[in-house]
Short mmCIF file of C-alpha atoms and ligand atoms in Angstrom, two decimals:
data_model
loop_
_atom_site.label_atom_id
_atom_site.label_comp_id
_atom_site.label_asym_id
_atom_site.label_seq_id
_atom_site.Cartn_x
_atom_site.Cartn_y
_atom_site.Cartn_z
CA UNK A 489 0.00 0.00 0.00
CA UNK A 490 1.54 3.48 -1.20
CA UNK A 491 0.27 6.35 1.03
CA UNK A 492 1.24 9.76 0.27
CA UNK A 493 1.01 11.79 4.19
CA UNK A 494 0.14 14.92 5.46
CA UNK A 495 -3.50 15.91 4.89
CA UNK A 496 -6.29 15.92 7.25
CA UNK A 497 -8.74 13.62 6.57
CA UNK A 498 -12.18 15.24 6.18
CA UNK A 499 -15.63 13.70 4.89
CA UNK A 500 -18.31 11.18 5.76
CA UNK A 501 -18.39 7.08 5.76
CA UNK A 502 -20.13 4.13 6.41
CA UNK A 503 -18.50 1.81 8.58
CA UNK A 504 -17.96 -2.22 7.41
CA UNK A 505 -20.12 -4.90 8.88
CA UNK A 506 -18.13 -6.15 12.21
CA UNK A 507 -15.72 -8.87 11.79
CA UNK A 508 -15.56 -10.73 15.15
CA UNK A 509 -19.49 -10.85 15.12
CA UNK A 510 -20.10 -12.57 11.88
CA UNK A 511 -16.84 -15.24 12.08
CA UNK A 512 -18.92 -16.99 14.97
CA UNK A 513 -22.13 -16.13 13.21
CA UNK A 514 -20.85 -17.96 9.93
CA UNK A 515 -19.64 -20.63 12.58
CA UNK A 516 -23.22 -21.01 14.04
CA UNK A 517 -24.70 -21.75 11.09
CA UNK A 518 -23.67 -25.68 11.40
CA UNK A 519 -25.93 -25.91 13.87
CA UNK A 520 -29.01 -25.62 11.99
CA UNK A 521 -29.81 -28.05 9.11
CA UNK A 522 -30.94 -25.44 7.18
CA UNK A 523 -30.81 -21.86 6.14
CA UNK A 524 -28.98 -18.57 7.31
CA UNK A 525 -29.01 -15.26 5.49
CA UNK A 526 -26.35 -12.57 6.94
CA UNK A 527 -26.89 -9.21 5.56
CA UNK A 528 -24.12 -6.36 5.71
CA UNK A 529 -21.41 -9.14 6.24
CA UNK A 530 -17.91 -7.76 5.04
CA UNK A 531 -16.06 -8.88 2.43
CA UNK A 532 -13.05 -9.89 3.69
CA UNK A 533 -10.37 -12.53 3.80
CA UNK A 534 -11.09 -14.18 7.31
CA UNK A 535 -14.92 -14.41 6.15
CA UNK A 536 -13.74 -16.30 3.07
CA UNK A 537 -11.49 -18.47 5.22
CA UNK A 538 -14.27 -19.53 7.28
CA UNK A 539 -17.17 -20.05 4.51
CA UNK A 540 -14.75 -22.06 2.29
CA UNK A 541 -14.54 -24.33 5.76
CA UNK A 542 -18.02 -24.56 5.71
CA UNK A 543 -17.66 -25.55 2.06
CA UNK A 544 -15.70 -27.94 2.67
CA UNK A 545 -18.26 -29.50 5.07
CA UNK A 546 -21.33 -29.80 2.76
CA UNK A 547 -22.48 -26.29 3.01
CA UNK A 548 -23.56 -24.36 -0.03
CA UNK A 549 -22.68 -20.65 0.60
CA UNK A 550 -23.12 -17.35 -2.06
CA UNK A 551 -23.35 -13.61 -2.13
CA UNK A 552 -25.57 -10.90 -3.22
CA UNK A 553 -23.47 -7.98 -2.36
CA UNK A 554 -23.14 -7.69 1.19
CA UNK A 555 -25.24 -10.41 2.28
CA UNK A 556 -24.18 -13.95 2.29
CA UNK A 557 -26.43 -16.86 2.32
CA UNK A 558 -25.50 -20.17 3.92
CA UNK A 559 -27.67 -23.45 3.63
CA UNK A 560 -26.18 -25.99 5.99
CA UNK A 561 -28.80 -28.90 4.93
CA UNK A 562 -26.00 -31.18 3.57
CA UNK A 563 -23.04 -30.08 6.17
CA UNK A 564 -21.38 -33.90 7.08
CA UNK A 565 -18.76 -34.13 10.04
CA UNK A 566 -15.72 -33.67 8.30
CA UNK A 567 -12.00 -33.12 9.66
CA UNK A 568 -10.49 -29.67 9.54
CA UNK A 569 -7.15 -29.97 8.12
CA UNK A 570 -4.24 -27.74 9.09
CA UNK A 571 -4.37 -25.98 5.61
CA UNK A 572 -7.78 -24.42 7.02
CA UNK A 573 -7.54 -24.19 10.64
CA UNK A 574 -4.08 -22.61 10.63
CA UNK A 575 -4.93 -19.82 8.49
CA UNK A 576 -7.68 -18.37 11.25
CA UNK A 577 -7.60 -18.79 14.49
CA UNK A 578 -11.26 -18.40 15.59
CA UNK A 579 -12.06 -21.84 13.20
CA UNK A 580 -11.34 -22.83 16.59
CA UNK A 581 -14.82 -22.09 17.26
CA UNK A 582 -15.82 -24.69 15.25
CA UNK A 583 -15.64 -27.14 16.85
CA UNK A 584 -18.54 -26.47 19.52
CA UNK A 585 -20.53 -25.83 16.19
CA UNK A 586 -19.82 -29.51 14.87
CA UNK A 587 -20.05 -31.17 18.28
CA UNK A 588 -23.44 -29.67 19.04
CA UNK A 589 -24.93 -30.88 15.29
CA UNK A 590 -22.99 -34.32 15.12
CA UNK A 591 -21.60 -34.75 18.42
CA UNK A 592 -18.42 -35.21 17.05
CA UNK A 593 -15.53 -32.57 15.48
CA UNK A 594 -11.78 -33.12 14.38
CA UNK A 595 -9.96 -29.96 13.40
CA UNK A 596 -5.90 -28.89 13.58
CA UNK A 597 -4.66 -27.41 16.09
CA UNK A 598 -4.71 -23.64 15.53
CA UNK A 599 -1.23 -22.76 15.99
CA UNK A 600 0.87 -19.95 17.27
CA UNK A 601 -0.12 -16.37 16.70
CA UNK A 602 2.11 -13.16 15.77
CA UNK A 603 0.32 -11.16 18.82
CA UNK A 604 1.81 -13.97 21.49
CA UNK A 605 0.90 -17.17 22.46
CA UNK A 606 -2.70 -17.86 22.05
CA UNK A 607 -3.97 -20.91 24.35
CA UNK A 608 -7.04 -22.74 23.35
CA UNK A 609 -7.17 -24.72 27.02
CA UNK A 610 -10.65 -22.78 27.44
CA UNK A 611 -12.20 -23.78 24.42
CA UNK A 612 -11.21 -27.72 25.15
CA UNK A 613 -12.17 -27.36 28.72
CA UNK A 614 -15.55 -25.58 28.45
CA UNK A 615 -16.20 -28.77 25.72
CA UNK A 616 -15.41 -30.97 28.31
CA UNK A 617 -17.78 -30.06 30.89
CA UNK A 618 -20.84 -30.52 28.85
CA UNK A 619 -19.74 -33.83 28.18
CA UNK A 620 -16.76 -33.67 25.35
CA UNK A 621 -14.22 -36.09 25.44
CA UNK A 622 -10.95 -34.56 23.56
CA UNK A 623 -8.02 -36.11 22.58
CA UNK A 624 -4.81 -34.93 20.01
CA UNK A 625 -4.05 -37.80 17.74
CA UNK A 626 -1.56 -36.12 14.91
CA UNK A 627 -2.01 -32.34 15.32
CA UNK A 628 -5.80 -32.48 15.05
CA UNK A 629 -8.12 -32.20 18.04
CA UNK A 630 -10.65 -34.55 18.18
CA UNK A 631 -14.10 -34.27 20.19
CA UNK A 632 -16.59 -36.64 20.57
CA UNK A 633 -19.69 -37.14 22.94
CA UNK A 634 -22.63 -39.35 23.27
CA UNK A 635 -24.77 -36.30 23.78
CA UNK A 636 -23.93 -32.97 24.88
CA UNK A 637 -25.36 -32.31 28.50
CA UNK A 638 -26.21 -29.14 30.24
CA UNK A 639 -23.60 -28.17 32.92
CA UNK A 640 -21.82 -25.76 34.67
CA UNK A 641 -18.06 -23.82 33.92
CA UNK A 642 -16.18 -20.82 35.10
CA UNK A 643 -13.84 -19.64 32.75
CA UNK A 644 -10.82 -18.58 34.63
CA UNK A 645 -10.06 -15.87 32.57
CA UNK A 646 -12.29 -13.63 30.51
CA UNK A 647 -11.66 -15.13 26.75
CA UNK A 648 -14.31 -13.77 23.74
CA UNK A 649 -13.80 -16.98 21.96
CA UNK A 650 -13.96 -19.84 24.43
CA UNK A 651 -17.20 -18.01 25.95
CA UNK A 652 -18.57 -18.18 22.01
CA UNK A 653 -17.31 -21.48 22.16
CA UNK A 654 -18.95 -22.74 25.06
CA UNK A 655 -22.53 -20.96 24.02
CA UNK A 656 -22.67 -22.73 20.43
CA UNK A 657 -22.13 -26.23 22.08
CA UNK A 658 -24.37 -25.16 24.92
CA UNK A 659 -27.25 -24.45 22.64
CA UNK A 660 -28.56 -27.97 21.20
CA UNK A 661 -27.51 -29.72 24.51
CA UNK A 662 -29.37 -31.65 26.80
CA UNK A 663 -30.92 -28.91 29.84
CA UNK A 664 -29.32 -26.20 31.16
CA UNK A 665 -25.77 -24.69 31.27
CA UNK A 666 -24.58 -21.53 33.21
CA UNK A 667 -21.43 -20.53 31.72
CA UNK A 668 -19.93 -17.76 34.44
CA UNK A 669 -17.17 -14.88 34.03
CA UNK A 670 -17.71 -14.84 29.99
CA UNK A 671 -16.81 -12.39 28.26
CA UNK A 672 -19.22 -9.28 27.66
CA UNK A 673 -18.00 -7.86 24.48
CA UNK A 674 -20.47 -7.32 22.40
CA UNK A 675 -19.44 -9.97 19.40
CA UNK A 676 -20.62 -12.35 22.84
CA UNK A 677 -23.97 -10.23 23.02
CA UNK A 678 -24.52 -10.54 19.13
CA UNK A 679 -24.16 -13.97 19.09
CA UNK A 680 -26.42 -14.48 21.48
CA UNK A 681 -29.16 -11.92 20.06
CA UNK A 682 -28.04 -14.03 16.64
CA UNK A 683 -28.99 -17.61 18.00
CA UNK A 684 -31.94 -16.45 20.11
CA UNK A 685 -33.32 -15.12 16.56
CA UNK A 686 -33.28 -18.22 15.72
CA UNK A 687 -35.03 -19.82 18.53
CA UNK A 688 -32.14 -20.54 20.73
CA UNK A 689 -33.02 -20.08 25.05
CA UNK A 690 -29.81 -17.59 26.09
CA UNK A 691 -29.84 -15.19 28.30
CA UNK A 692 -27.72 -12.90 30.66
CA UNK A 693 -28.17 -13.30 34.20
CA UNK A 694 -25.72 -10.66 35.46
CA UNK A 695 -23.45 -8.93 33.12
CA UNK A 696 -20.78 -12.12 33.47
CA UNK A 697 -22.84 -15.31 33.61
CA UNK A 698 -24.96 -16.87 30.74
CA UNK A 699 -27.91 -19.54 31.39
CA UNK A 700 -28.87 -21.27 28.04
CA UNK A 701 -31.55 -23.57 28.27
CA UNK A 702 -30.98 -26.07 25.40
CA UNK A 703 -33.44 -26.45 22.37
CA UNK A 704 -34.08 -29.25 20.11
CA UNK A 705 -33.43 -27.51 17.06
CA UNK A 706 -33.36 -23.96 15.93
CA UNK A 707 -34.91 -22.18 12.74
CA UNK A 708 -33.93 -20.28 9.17
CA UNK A 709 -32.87 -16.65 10.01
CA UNK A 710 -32.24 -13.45 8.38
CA UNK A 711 -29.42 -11.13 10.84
CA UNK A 712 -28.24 -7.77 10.31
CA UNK A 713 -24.52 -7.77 11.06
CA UNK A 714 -23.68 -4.95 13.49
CA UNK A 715 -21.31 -2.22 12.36
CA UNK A 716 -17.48 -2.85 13.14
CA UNK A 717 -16.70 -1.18 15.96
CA UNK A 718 -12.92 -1.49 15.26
CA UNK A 719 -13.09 -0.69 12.34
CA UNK A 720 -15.01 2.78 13.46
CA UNK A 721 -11.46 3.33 15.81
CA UNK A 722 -9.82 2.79 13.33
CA UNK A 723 -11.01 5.51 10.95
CA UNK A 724 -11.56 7.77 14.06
CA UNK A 725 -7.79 7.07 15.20
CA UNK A 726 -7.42 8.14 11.28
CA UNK A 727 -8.79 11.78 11.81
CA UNK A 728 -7.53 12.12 14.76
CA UNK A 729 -3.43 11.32 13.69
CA UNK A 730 -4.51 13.54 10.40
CA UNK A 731 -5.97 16.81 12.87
CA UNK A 732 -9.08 16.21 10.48
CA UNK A 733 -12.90 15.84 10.86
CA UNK A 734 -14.26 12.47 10.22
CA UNK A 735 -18.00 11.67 10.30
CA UNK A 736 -19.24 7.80 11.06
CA UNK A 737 -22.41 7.19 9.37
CA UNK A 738 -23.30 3.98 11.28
CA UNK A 739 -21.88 3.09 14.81
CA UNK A 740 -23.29 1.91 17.79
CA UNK A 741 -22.16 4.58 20.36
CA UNK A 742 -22.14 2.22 23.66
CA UNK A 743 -19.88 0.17 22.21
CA UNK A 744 -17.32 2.49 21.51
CA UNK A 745 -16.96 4.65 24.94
CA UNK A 746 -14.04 3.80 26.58
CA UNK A 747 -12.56 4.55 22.68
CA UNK A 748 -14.12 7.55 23.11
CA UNK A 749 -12.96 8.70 26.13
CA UNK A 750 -9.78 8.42 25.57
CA UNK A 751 -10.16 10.25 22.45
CA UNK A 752 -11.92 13.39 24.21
CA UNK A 753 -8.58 13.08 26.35
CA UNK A 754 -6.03 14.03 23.63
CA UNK A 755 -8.17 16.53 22.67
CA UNK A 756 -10.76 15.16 20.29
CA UNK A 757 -14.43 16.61 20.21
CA UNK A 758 -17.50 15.14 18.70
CA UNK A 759 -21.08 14.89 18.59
CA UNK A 760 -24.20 12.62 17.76
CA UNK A 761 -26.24 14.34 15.30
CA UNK A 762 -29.20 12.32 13.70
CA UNK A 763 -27.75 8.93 14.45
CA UNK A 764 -24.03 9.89 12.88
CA UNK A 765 -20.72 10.75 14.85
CA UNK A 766 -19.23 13.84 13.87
CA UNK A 767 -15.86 14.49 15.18
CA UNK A 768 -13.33 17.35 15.11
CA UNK A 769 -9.68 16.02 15.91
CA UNK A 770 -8.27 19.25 15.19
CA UNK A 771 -7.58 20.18 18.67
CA UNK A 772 -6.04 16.83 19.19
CA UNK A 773 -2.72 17.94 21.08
CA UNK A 774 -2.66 15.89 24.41
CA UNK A 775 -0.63 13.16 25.65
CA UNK A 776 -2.32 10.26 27.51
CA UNK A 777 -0.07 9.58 31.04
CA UNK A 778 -1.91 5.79 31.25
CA UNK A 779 -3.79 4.01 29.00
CA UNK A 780 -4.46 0.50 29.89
CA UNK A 781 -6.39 -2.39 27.52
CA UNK A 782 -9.07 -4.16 29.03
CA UNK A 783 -11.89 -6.52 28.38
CA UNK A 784 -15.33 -4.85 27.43
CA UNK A 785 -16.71 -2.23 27.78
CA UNK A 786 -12.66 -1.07 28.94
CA UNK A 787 -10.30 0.11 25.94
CA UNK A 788 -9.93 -2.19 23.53
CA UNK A 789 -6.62 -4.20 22.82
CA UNK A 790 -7.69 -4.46 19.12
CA UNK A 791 -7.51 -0.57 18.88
CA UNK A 792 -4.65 -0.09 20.91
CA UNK A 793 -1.80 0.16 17.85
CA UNK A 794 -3.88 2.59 16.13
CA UNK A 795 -3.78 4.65 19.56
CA UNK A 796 -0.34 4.36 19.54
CA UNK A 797 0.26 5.67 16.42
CA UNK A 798 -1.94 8.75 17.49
CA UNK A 799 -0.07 9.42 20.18
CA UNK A 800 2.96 9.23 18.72
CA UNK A 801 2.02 12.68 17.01
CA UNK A 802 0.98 14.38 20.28
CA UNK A 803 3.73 16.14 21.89
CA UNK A 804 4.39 14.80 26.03
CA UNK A 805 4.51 11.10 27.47
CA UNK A 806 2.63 8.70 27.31
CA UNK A 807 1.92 5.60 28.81
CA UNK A 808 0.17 2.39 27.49
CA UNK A 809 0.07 -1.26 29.19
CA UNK A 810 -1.11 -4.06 26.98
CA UNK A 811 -3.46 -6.10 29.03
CA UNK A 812 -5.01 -8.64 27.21
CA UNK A 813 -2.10 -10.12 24.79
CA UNK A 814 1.70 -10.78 25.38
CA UNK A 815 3.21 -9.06 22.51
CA UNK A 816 0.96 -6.54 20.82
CA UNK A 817 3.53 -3.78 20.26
CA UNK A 818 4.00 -4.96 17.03
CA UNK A 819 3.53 -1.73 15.34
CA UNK A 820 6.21 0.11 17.24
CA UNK A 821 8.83 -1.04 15.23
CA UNK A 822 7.29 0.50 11.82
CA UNK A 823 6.61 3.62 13.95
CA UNK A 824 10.24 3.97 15.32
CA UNK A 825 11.57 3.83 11.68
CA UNK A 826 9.32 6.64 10.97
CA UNK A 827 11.09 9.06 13.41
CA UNK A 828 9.19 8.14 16.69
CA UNK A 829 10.35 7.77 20.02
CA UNK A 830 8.80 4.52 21.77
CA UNK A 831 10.09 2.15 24.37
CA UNK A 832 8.89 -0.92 25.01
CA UNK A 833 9.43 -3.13 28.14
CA UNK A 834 7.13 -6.35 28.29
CA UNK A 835 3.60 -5.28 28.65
CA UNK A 836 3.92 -1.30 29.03
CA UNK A 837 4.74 1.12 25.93
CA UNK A 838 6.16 4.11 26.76
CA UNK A 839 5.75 6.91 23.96
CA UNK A 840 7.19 10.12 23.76
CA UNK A 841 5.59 11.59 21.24
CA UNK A 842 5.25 15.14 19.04
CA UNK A 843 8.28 14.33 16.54
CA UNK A 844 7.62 14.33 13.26
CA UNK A 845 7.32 11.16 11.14
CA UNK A 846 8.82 10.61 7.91
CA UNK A 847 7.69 8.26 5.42
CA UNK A 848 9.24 5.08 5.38
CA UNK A 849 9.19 1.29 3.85
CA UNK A 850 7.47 -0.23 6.55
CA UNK A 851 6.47 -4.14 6.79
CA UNK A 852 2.50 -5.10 8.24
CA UNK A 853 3.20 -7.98 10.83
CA UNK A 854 -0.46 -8.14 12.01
CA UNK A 855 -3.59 -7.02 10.99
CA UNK A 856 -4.55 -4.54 13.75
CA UNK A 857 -0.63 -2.99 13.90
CA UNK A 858 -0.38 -3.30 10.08
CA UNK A 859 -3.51 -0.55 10.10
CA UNK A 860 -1.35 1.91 12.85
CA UNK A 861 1.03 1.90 10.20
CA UNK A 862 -0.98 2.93 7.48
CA UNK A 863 -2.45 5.36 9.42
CA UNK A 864 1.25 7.01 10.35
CA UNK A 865 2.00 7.10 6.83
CA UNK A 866 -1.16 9.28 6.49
CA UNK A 867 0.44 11.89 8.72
CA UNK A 868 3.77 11.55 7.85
CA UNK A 869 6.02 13.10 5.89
CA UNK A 870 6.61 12.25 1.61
CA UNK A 871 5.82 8.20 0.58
CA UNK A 872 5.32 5.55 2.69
CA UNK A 873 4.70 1.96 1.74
CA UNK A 874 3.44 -0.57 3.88
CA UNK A 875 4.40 -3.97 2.58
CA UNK A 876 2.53 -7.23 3.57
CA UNK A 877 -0.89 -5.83 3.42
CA UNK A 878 -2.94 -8.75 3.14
CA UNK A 879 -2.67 -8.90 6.74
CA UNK A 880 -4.70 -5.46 7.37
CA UNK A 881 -7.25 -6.82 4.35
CA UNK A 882 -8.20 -9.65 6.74
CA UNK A 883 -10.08 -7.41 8.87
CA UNK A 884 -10.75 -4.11 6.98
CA UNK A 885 -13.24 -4.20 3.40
CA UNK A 886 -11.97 -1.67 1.71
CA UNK A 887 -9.37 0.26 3.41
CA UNK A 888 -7.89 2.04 0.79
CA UNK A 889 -11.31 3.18 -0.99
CA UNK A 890 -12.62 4.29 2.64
CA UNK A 891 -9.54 6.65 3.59
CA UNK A 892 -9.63 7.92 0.21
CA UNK A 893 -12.97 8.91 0.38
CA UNK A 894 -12.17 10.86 3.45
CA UNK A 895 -9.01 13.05 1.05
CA UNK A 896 -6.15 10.70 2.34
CA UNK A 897 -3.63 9.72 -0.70
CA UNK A 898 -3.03 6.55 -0.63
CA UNK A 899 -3.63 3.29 -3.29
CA UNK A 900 -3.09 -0.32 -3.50
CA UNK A 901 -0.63 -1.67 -5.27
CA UNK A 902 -1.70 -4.81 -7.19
CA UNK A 903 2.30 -5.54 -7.70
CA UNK A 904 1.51 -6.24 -11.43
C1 UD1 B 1019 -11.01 -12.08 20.09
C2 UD1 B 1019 -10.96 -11.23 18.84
C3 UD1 B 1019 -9.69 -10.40 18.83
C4 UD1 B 1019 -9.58 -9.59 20.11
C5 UD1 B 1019 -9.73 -10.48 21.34
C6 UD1 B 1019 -9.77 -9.73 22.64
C7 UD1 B 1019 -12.13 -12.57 17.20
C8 UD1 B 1019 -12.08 -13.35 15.95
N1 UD1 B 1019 -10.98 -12.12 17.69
O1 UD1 B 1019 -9.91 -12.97 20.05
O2 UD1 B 1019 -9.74 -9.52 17.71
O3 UD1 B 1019 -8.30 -8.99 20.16
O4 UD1 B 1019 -10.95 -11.25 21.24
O5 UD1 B 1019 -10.81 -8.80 22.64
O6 UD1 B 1019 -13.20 -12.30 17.72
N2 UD1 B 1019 -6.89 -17.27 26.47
C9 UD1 B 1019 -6.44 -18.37 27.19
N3 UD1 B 1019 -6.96 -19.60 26.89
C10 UD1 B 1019 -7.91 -19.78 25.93
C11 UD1 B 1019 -8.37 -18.65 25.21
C12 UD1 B 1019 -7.84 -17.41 25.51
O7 UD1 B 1019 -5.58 -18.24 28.06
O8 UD1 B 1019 -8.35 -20.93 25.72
C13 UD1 B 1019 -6.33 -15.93 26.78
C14 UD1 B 1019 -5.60 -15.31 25.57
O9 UD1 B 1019 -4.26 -15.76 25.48
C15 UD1 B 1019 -5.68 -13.83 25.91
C16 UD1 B 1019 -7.03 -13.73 26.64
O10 UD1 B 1019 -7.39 -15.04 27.00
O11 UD1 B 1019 -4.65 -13.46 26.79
C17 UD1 B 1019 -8.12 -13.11 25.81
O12 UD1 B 1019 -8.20 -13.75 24.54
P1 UD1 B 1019 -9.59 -14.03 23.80
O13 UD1 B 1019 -10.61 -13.11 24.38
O14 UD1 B 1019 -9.85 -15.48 23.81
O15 UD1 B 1019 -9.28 -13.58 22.33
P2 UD1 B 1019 -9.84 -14.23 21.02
O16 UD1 B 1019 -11.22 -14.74 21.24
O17 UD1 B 1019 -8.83 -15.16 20.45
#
């Protein structure tokens, strides 16, 4: 990607269908021998990944623009080989899909992950107490189960895709589970409103713990993917490294406060007029002394590199700790060779920020830190190319197209 810096972005968009919330609801859609019609699902490369798994499996799956259609009538119990599982970590999720329709799943082991080691001990063990036996036999993890029965599990640690995990095997089994300290993000909460659409039982009985009361079977559905609420950082982190004004057309504003906060912090201003989100980053000027990432509704760790790369333009200190994942400074490295000053040690960033960047040749390692970069090269200085960008196509539709809309310079290169 070729970006040409310096101008504040200005104009109004419409933000992507969210990612996170239609990669379990594409998942889902094994459980139901039948149909499942997800409108304003985004186009992207992880989507793919996971509907040519479902492929692979029996479904029948096609587009009509943004809305993808699944029929899962003639789904069988195949294996998952390492070819698919590999390339996307949340096929993980899988599994509790294929154990609750056949009572039986096989898929490869996920593998490591750029962003630190990702364990997958929730997912098996939130299996196993509704009944799942699991074994490893070759690099694939195999689950089987007479039937799936209602039970109870604490998940030790707050994960988004073990509690998914644990809700679509929960959903066709025998009685009741209570599945306590899940996750609350709202790709959790979607899922949920998804399945009971569908005539799943599953509901919230404090903001931690889920009761689903198991159903025999659940129906067709049409769903209405919720706006990406990363994607809306994202572009807001845009204006706000570019001093311009963006305008979000769709976003859900609860889901994006503690992002918003922060961004009132260093200065930004905005405003809800007639359902959009103007705001004026103009005034953006402040450091941040701490900025932590937390589970929902805290910051999120998926925005933090785009933060970063904000604050690397506003002059002072400042101070982020990464939370949630080992690792997730990815970014920094790109940013240092563009002229800024940031110091790393384990989980905390330190960022002194204010100098100017230069464009550079930079290299995407990740999808969420190959977007900071992009979004440096927007305010740097002269031509910046950001190799590798596949990685920031797995998550964002149509990157380039969207910040050119808003006036930033900036095009694909096809490599042709
Ligand atoms: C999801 C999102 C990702 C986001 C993350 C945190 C998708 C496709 N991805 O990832 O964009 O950054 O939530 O909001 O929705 N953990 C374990 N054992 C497990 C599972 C997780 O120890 O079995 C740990 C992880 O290492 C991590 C923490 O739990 O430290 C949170 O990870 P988790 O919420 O599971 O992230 P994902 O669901 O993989």
């Amino acid at each position: 990607m070729r970006i040409w810096g310096g101008r504040p972005l200005e104009g109004s968009l419409r933000v992507q269908g969210s990612k996170n919330a239609a990669l379990p609801m594409i998942a889902a859609s094994i459980l139901h021998n039948g149909k499942t019609v997800l409108h304003n699902c985004p186009r992207i490369r992880d989507v793919d990944c996971m509907t040519e798994i479902l492929k692979m499996l029996g479904a029948k799956a096609w587009w009509e623009e943004n809305t993808l259609f699944l029929d899962c009538s003639k789904v069988f119990c195949g294996r998952i080989h390492k070819a698919y599982a590999q390339k996307m970590r949340s096929s993980i999720v899988l599994l509790g899909a294929l154990l609750g329709r056949f009572h039986k799943a096989a898929i490869a082991h996920p593998g490591g992950c750029v962003i630190g080691p990702r364990p997958i001990d929730l997912h098996l063990e939130v299996l196993q107490s509704l009944g799942a036996e699991i074994s490893e036999e070759d690099g694939m993890i195999c689950a089987q189960c007479r039937e799936l029965k209602g039970g109870a599990y604490r998940y030790r640690i707050k994960s988004v895709g073990a509690s998914q995990q644990g809700i679509l095997a929960a959903v066709l089994a025998k009685g009741t589970t209570h599945l306590l300290h899940c996750s609350s993000e709202p790709e959790v909460q979607w899922l949920i409103r998804f399945l009971n659409s569908r005539g799943a039982d599953i509901s919230w009985e404090n903001q931690e713990d889920i009761c689903i009361h198991g159903v025999e079977q659940l129906e067709d559905v049409e769903f209405e993917i919720p706006p990406d609420r990363i994607a809306a950082g994202t572009y807001l982190c845009a204006g706000a490294i570019t001093r311009g004004q963006v305008t979000l057309e769709n976003v859900i504003l609860e889901e994006i406060e503690a992002f918003l906060d922060v961004y009132q912090k260093i200065g930004g201003q905005y405003e809800v007029n007639s359902g959009k989100l103007l705001t004026d980053s103009r005034r953006v000027e402040y450091a941040i002394p701490y900025l932590e990432t937390e589970v929902y509704p805290g910051f999120p760790t998926d925005l933090q590199s785009p933060m970063m790369a904000v604050l690397a333009t506003v002059p002072g200190l400042s101070h982020i700790r990464e939370n949630i994942f080992e690792d997730r400074f990815k970014a920094a490295k790109g940013l240092r060779e563009m002229g800024a000053s940031i110091y790393i040690e384990g989980r905390d960033a330190w960022i002194e920020g204010g100098r100017p960047l230069q464009g550079a040749r930079l290299q995407a390692c990740e999808l969420r830190g190959g977007a900071a970069l992009v979004l440096a090269g927007l305010a740097a200085q002269g031509e910046t190319i950001v190799e590798n960008c596949e990685y920031i196509e797995r998550g964002y539709e149509h990157i380039c197209k969207d910040l050119s809309a808003l006036g930033g310079i900036l095009e694909r290169d096809t490599g042709r």
